Tab-separated table of C-alpha atoms in Angstrom:
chain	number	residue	atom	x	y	z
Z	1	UNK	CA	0.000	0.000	0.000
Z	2	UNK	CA	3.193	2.373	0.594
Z	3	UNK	CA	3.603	4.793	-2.696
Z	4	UNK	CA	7.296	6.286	-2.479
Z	5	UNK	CA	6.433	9.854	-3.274
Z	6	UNK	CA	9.038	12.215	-5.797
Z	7	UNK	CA	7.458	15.247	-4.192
Z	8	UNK	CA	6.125	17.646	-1.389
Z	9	UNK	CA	2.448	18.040	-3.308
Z	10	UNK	CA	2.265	13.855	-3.974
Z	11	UNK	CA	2.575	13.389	-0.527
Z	12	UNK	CA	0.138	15.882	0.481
Z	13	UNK	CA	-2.134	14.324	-1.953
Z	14	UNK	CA	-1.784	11.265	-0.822
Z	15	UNK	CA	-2.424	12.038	2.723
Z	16	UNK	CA	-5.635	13.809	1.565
Z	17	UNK	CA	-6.539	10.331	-0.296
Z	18	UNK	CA	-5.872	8.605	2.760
Z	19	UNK	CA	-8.074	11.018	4.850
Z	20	UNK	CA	-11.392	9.980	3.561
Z	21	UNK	CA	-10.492	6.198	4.485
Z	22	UNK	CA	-9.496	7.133	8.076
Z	23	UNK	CA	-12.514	9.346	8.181
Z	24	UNK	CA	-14.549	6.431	7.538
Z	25	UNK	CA	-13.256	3.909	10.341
Z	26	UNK	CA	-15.267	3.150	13.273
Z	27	UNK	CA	-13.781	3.451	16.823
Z	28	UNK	CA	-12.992	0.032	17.325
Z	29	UNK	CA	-11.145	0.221	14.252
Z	30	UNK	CA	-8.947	3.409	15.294
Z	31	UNK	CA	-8.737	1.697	18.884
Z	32	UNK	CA	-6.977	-1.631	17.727
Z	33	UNK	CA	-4.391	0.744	14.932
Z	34	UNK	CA	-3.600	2.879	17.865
Z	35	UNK	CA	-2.364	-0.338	19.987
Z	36	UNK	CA	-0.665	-1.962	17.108
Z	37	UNK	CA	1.527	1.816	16.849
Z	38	UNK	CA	2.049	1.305	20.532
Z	39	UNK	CA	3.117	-2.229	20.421
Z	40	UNK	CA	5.603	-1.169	17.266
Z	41	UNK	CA	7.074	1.776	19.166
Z	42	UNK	CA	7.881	-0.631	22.184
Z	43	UNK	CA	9.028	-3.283	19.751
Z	44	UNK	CA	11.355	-1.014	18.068
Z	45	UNK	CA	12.338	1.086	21.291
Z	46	UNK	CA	16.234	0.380	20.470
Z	47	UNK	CA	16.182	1.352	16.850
Z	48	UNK	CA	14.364	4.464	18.134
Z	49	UNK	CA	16.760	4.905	21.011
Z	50	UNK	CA	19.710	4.714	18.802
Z	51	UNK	CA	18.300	7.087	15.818
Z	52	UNK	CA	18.142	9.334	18.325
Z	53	UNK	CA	21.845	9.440	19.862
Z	54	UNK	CA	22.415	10.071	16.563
Z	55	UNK	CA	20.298	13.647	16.519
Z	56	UNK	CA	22.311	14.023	20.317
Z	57	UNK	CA	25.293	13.539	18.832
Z	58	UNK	CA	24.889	16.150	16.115
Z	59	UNK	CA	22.786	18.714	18.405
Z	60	UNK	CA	25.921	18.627	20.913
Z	61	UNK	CA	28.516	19.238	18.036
Z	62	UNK	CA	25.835	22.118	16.701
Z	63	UNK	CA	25.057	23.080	20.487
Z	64	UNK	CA	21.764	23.803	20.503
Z	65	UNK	CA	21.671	23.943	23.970
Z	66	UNK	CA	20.749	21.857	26.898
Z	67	UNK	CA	16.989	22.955	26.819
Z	68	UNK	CA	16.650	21.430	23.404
Z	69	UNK	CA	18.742	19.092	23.977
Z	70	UNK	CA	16.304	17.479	26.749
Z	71	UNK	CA	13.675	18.083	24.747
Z	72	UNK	CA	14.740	15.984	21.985
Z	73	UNK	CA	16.412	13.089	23.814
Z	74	UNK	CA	14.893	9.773	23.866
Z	75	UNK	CA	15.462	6.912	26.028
Z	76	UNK	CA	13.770	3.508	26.718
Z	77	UNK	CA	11.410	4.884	29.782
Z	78	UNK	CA	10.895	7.751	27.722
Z	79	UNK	CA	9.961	5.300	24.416
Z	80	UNK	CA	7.384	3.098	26.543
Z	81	UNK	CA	6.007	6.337	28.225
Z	82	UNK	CA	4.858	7.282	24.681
Z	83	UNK	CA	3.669	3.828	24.172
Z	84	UNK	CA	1.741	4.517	27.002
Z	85	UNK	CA	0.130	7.886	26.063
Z	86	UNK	CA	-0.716	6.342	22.642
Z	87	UNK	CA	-2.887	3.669	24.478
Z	88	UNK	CA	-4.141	6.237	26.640
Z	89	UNK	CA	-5.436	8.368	23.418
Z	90	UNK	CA	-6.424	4.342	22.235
Z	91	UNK	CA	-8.959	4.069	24.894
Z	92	UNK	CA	-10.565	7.939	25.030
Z	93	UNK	CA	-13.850	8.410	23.950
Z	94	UNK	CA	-14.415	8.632	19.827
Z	95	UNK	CA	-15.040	12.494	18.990
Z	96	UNK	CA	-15.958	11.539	15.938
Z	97	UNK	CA	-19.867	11.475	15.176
Z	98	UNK	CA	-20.650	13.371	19.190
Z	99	UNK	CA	-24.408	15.395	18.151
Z	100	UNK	CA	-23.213	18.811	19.497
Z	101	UNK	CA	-26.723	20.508	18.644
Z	102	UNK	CA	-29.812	19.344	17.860
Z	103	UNK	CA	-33.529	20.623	16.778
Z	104	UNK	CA	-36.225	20.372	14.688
Z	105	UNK	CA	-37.231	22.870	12.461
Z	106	UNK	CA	-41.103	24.233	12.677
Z	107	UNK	CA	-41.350	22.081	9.087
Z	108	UNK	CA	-40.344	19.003	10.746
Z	109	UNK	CA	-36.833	19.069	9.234
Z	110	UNK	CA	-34.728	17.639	11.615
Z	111	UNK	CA	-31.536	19.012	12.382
Z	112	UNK	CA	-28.035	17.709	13.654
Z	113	UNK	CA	-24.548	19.105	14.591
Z	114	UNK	CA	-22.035	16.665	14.465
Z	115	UNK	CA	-18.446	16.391	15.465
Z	116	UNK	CA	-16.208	15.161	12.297
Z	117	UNK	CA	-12.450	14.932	11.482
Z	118	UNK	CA	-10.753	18.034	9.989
Z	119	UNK	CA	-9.045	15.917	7.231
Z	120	UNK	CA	-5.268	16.538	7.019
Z	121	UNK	CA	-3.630	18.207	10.069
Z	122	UNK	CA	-0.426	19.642	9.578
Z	123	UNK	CA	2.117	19.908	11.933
Z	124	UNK	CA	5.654	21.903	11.995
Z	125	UNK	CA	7.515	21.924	15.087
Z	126	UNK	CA	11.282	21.320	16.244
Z	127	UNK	CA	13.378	19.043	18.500
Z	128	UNK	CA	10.816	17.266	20.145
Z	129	UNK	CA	10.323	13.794	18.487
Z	130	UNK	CA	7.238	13.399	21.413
Z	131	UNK	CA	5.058	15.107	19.709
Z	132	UNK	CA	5.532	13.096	15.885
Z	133	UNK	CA	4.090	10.283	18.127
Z	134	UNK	CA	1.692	12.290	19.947
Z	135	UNK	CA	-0.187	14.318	17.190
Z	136	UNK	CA	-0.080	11.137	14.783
Z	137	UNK	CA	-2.179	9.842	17.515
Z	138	UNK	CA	-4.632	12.125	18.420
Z	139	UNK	CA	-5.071	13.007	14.639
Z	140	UNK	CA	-5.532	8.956	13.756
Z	141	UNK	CA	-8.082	8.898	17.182
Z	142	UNK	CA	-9.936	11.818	15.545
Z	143	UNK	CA	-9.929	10.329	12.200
Z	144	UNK	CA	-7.471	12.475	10.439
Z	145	UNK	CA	-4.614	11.922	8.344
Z	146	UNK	CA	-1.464	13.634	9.129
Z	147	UNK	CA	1.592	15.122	7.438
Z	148	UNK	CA	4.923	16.470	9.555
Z	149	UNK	CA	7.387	18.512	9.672
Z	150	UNK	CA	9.716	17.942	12.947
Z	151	UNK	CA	12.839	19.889	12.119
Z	152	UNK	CA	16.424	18.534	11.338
Z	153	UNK	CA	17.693	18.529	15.297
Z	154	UNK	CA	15.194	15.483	15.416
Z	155	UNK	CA	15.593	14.021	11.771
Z	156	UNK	CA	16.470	10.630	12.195
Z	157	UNK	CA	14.677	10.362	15.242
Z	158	UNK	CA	11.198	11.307	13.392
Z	159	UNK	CA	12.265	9.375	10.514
Z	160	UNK	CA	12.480	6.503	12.382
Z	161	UNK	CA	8.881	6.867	14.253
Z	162	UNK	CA	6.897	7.717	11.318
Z	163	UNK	CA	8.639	4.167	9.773
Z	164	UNK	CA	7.604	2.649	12.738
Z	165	UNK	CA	4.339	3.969	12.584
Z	166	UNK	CA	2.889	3.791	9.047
Z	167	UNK	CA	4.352	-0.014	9.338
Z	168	UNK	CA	2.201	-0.710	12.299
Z	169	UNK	CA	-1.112	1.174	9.809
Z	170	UNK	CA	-0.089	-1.257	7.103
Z	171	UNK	CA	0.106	-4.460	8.963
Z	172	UNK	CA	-3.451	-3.409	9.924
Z	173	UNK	CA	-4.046	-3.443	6.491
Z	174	UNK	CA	-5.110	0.546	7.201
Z	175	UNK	CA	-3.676	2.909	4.896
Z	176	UNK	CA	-0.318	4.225	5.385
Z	177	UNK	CA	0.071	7.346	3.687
Z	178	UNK	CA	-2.227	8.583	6.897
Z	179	UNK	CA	0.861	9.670	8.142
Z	180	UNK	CA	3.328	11.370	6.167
Z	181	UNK	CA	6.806	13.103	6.722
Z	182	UNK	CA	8.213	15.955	4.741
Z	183	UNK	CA	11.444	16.865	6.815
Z	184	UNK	CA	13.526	15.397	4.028
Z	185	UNK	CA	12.497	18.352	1.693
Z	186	UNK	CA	14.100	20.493	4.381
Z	187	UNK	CA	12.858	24.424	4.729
Z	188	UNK	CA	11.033	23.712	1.197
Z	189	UNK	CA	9.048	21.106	2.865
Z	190	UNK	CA	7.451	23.091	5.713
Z	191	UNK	CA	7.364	26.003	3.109
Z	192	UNK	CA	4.764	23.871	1.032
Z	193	UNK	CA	2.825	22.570	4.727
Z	194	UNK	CA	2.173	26.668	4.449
Z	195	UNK	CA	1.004	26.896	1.409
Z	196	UNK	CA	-1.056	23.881	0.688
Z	197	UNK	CA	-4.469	25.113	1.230
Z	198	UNK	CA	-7.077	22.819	-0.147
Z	199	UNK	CA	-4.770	19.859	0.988
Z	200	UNK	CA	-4.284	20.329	4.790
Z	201	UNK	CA	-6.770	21.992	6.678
Z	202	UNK	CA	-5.619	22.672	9.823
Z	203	UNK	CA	-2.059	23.675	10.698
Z	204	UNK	CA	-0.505	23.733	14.103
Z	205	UNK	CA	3.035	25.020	14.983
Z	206	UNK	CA	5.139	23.466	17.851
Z	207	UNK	CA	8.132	24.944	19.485
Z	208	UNK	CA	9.810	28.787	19.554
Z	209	UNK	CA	8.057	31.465	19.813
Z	210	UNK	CA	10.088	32.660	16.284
Z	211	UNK	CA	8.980	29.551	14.392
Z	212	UNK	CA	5.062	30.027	15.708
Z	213	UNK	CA	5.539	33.269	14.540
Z	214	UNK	CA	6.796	32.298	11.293
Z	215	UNK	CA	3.695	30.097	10.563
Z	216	UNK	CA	0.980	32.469	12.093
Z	217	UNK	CA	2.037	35.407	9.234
Z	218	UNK	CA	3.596	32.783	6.474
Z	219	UNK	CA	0.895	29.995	6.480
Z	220	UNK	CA	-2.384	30.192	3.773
Z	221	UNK	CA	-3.922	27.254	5.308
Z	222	UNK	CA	-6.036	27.795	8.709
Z	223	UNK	CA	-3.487	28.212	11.673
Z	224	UNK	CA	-4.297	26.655	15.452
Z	225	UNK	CA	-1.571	29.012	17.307
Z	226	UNK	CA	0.520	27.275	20.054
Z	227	UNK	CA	1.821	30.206	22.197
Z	228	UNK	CA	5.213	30.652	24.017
Z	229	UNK	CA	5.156	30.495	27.718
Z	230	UNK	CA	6.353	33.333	29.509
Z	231	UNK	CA	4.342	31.964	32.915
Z	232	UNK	CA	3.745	33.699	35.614
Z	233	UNK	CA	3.438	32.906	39.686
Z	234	UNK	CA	2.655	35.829	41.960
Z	235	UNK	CA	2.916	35.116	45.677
Z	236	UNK	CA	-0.076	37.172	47.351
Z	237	UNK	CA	0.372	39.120	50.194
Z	238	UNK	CA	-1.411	36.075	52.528
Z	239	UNK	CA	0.503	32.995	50.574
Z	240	UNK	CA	1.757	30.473	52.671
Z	241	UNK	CA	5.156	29.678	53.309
Z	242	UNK	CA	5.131	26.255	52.601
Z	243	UNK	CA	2.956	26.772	49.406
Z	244	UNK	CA	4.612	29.317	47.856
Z	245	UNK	CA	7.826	27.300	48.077
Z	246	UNK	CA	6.730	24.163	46.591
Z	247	UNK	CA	4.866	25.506	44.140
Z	248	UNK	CA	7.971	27.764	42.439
Z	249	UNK	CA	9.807	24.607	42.457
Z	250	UNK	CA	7.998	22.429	41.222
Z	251	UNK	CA	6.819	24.801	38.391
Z	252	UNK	CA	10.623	26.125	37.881
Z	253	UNK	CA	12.561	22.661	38.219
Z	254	UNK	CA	10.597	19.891	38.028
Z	255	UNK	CA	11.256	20.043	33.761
Z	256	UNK	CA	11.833	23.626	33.318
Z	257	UNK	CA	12.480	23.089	29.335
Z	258	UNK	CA	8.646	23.045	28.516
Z	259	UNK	CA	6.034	25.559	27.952
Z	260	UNK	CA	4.526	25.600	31.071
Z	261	UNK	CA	7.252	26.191	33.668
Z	262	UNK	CA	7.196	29.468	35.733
Z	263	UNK	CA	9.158	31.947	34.315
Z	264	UNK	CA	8.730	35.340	36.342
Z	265	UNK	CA	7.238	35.051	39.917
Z	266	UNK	CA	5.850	37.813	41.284
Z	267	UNK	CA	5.836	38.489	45.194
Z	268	UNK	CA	3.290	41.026	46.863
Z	269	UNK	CA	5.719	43.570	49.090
Z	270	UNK	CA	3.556	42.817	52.485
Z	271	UNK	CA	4.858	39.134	51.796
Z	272	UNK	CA	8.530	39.803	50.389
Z	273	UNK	CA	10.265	39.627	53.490
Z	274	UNK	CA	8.619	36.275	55.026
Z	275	UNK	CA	8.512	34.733	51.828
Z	276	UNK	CA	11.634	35.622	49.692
Z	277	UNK	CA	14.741	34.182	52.096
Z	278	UNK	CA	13.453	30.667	51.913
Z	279	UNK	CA	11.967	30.715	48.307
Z	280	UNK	CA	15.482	32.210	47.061
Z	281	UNK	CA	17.710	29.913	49.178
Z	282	UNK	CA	15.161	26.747	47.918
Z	283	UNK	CA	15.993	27.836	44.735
Z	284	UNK	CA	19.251	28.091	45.013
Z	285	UNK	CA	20.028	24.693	46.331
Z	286	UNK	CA	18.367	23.517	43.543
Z	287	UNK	CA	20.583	24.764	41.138
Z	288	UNK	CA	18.309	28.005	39.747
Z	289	UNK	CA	20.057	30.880	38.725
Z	290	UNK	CA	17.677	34.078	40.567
Z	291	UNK	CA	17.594	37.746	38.295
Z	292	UNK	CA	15.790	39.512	40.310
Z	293	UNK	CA	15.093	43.925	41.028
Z	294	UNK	CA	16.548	45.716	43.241
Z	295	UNK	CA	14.031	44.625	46.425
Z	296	UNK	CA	14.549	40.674	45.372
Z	297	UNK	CA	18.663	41.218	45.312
Z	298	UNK	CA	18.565	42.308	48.949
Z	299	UNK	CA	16.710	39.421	50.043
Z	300	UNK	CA	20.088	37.885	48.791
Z	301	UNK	CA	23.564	38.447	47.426
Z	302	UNK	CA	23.427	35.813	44.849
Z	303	UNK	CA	20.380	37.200	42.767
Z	304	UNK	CA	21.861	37.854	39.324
Z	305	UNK	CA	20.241	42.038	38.405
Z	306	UNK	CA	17.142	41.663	36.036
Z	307	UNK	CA	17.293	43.556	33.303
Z	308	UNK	CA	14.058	44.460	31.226
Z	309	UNK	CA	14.413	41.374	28.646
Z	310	UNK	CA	14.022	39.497	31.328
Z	311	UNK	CA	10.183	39.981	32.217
Z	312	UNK	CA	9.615	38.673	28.528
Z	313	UNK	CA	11.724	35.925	28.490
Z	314	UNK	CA	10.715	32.194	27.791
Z	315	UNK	CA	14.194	30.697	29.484
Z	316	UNK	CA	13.479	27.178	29.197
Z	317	UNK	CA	16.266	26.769	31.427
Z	318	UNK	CA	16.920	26.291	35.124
Z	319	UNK	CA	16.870	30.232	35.253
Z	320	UNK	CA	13.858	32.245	36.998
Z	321	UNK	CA	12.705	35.945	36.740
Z	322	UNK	CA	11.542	37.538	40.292
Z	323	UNK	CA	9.858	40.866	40.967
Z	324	UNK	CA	8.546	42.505	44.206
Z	325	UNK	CA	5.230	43.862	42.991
Z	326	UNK	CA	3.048	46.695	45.527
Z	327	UNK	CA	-0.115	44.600	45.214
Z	328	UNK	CA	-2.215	42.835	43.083
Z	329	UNK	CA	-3.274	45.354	40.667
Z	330	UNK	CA	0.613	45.577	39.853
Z	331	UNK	CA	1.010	41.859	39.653
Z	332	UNK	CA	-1.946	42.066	36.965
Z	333	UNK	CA	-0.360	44.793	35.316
Z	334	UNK	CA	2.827	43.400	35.068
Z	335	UNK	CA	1.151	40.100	33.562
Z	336	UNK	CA	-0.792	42.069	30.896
Z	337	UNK	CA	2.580	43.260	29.711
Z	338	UNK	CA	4.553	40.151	29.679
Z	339	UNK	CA	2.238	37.038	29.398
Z	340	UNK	CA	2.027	35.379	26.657
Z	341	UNK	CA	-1.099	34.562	27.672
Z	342	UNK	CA	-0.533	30.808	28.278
Z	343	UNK	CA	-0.977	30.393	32.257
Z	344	UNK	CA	-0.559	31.930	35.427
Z	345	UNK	CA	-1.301	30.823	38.680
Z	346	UNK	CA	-1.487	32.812	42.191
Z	347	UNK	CA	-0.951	31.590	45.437
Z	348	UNK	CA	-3.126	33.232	48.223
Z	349	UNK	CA	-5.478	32.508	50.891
Z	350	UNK	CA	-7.594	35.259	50.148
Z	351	UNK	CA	-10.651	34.523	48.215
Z	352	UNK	CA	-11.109	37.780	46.601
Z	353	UNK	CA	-8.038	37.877	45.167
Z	354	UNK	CA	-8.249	34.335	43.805
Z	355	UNK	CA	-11.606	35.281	42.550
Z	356	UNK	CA	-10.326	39.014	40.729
Z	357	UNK	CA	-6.697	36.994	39.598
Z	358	UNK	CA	-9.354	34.564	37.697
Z	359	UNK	CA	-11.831	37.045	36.269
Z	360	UNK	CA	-8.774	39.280	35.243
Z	361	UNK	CA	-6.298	37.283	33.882
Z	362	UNK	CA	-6.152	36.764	30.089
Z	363	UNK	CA	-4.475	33.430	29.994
Z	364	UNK	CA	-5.234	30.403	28.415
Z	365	UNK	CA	-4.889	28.943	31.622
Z	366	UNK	CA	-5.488	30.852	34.842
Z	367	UNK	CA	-4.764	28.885	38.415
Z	368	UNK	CA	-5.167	29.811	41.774
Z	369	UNK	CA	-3.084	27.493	44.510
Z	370	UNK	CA	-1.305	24.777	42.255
Z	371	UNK	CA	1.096	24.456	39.938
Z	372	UNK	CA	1.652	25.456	36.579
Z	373	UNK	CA	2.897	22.436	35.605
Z	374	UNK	CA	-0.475	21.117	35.252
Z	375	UNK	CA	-0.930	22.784	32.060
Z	376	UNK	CA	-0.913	19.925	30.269
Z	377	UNK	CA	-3.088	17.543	28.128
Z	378	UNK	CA	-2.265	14.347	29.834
Z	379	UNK	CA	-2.801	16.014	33.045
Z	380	UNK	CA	-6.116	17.286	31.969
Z	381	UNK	CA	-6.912	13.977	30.994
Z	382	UNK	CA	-6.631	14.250	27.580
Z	383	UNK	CA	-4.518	11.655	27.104
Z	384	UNK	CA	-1.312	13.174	24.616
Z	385	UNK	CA	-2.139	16.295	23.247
Z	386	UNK	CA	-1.690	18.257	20.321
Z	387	UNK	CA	-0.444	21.889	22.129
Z	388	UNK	CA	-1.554	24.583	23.975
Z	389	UNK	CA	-3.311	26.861	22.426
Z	390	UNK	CA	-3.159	30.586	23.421
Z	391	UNK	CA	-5.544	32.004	20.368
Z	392	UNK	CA	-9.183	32.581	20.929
Z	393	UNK	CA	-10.616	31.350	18.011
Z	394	UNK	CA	-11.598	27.489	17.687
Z	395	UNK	CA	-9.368	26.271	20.864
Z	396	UNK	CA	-7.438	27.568	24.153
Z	397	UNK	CA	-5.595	25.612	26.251
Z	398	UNK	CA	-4.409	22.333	26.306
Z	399	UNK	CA	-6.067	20.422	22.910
Z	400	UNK	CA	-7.435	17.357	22.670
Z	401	UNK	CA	-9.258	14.667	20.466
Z	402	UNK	CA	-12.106	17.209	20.443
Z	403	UNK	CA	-10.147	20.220	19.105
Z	404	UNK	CA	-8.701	17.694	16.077
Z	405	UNK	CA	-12.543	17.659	14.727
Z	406	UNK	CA	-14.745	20.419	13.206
Z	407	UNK	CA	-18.524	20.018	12.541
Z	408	UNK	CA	-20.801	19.535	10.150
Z	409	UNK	CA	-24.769	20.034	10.110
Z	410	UNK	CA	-27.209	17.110	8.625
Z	411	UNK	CA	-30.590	17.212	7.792
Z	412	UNK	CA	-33.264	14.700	7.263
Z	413	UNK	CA	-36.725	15.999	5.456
Z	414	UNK	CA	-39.591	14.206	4.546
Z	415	UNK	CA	-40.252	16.876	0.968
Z	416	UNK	CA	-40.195	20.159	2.970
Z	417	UNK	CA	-39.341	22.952	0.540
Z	418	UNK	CA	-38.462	26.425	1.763
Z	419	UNK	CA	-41.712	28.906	1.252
């Protein structure tokens, strides 16, 4: 069933070819494919393990940096952990065919909104080989085919999963040109991803905020825009000790390379002095590097001086922006300047605050008490997901199975003609 394609547009077509067969399977169907790609991915966890200390190798002699490089490594626990989230996305519930609206029509034509597949969804992102597993998922759960562009930093890893994959579709007997790869035509392959309206419908970048960018003002075909995360945590004048250090930690160091780690915390002044000595020497031992204003640098000699790039920095590193703010309208001014509108969180034990911090915030995500770390699909229970979206149009936040599918109204008359 394989075609070797000569070109960007035969591949495109034949993932839009492909599209109306996946469109057309039932659950079941899409349940057992997504276990065989699981079992494959386990199966072939060395091969994958090894294509990708070959894109280590190469990102350390191009140093790309320690952030990316964590991003794109792959070992064995992190092979069967997307083995895992595949049979996770395996056993969600079907979006396809959900009645979203229903009515009938003073006539008696009878009226349905229905949930169905997009098509082709497009994907261009960089140095995360994850998410060539996890959108090839969710688009196959959704009934969508898929074409991708993961960047050279993660070529041979990608290369090696989409093998992996359309081998475990064809031994199924299911169509393998569902998912397709262009990062072998380079640049000139994402270029075309851009411009193929009328073959992929949906598009959604992955990964800096320069390359989102890039596809928001390049891209002819309909863009779902993944934001950058400069993240916010502002410590409220009544947050608790205890709370407000574990918390910054956990949202700073826990994996501080993705999206939704804290970037900039902000500290109410009432609170500065009980809160900052701990929370600065907590993050010190574990290996943060503090830039901080002048009030946060005499809480402690080792606070590196912010400068003004820093409030709009997405470090992706173990490095952490702190401000004193005056009070909360300041921390909500400062975050309407800086976010990027992805998610913010506040710790407090006053109500009213919680309650104006969530009415006011413009995030995609907005928390009160917990981490930002939970900012995620899997932790939102749904299963691997596709990004976060910070747009307003279509879907915000953390996207799903359901965000993968459009709709489409049907109609059933008996004769009715319009008068």
């Amino acid at each position: 069933m394989t075609v070797i394609a000569a070109s960007v547009d035969e591949r495109l077509r034949l993932a839009k070819d492909a599209a109306r067969e996946i469109g057309l399977l039932d659950s079941a169907r899409k349940t057992a494919l997504l276990h065989a790609i699981a079992d494959a991915l386990e199966t072939a966890s060395s091969e994958i393990v090894a294509a990708n200390a070959e894109d280590l190798d190469r990102g350390r002699d191009d140093a790309i940096g320690d952030a990316l490089l964590d991003r794109l490594r792959l070992d064995d626990t992190r092979v069967a952990a997307l083995a895992a989230a595949v049979r996770d996305v395996a056993e969600l519930p079907d979006p396809v065919g959900r009645v979203l609206d229903r009515r009938t029509l003073p006539n008696g034509l009878q009226l349905e909104k229905v949930a169905v597949p997009f098509g082709v969804v497009g994907s261009i992102y960089e140095a995360r080989p994850n998410v060539t597993v996890d959108i090839a998922s969710l688009a196959l759960r959704s009934g969508n085919a898929v074409v991708l562009r993961g960047g050279s930093a993660a070529q041979s890893s990608n290369a090696t999963l989409v093998r992996v994959m359309r081998d475990a579709l064809s031994n199924l007997g299911v169509n393998p040109e569902a998912i397709q790869s262009v990062d072998d035509f380079g640049r000139d392959g994402a270029k075309a991803l851009m411009n193929a309206r009328g073959l992929v419908d949906v598009l959604v970048p992955r990964g800096s905020a320069g390359l989102i960018e890039t596809v928001v003002t390049e891209s002819i075909v309909p863009v779902i825009e993944t934001g950058a995360g400069v993240v916010h945590v502002y410590l409220d004048a009544t947050a608790r000790d205890d709370w407000a250090r574990d918390i910054v930690l956990n949202a700073k160091t826990q994996r501080p390379s993705v999206c939704n780690a804290v970037e900039t915390v902000l500290v109410h002044r009432d609170a500065a002095d009980r809160l900052l000595p701990e929370l600065l020497a907590s993050l010190f031992d574990a290996g943060v590097t503090v830039h901080g204003d002048t009030d946060t640098r005499s809480h402690d000699a080792r606070v590196v001086p912010a400068t003004d790039e820093d409030w709009s920095l997405e470090y992706g590193t173990l490095d952490l922006a702190v401000r004193v703010v005056n009070d909360l309208d300041d921390a909500l001014a400062h975050i309407r300047r800086y976010s990027t509108h992805h998610t913010e969180s506040i710790i407090t034990a006053d109500s009213a605050a919680a309650d104006r911090f969530l009415a006011e915030v413009d995030s995609a995500v907005v928390l009160v008490n917990a981490s930002t770390r939970f900012t995620d699909g899997g932790e939102f229970g749904f299963g691997a997901e596709v990004g976060i979206s910070t747009q307003k149009l279509h879907a915000r936040g953390p996207m799903g199975l359901a965000e993968l599918t459009s709709t489409k109204w049907l109609g059933r008359g008996d004769g009715q003609v319009r008068a």
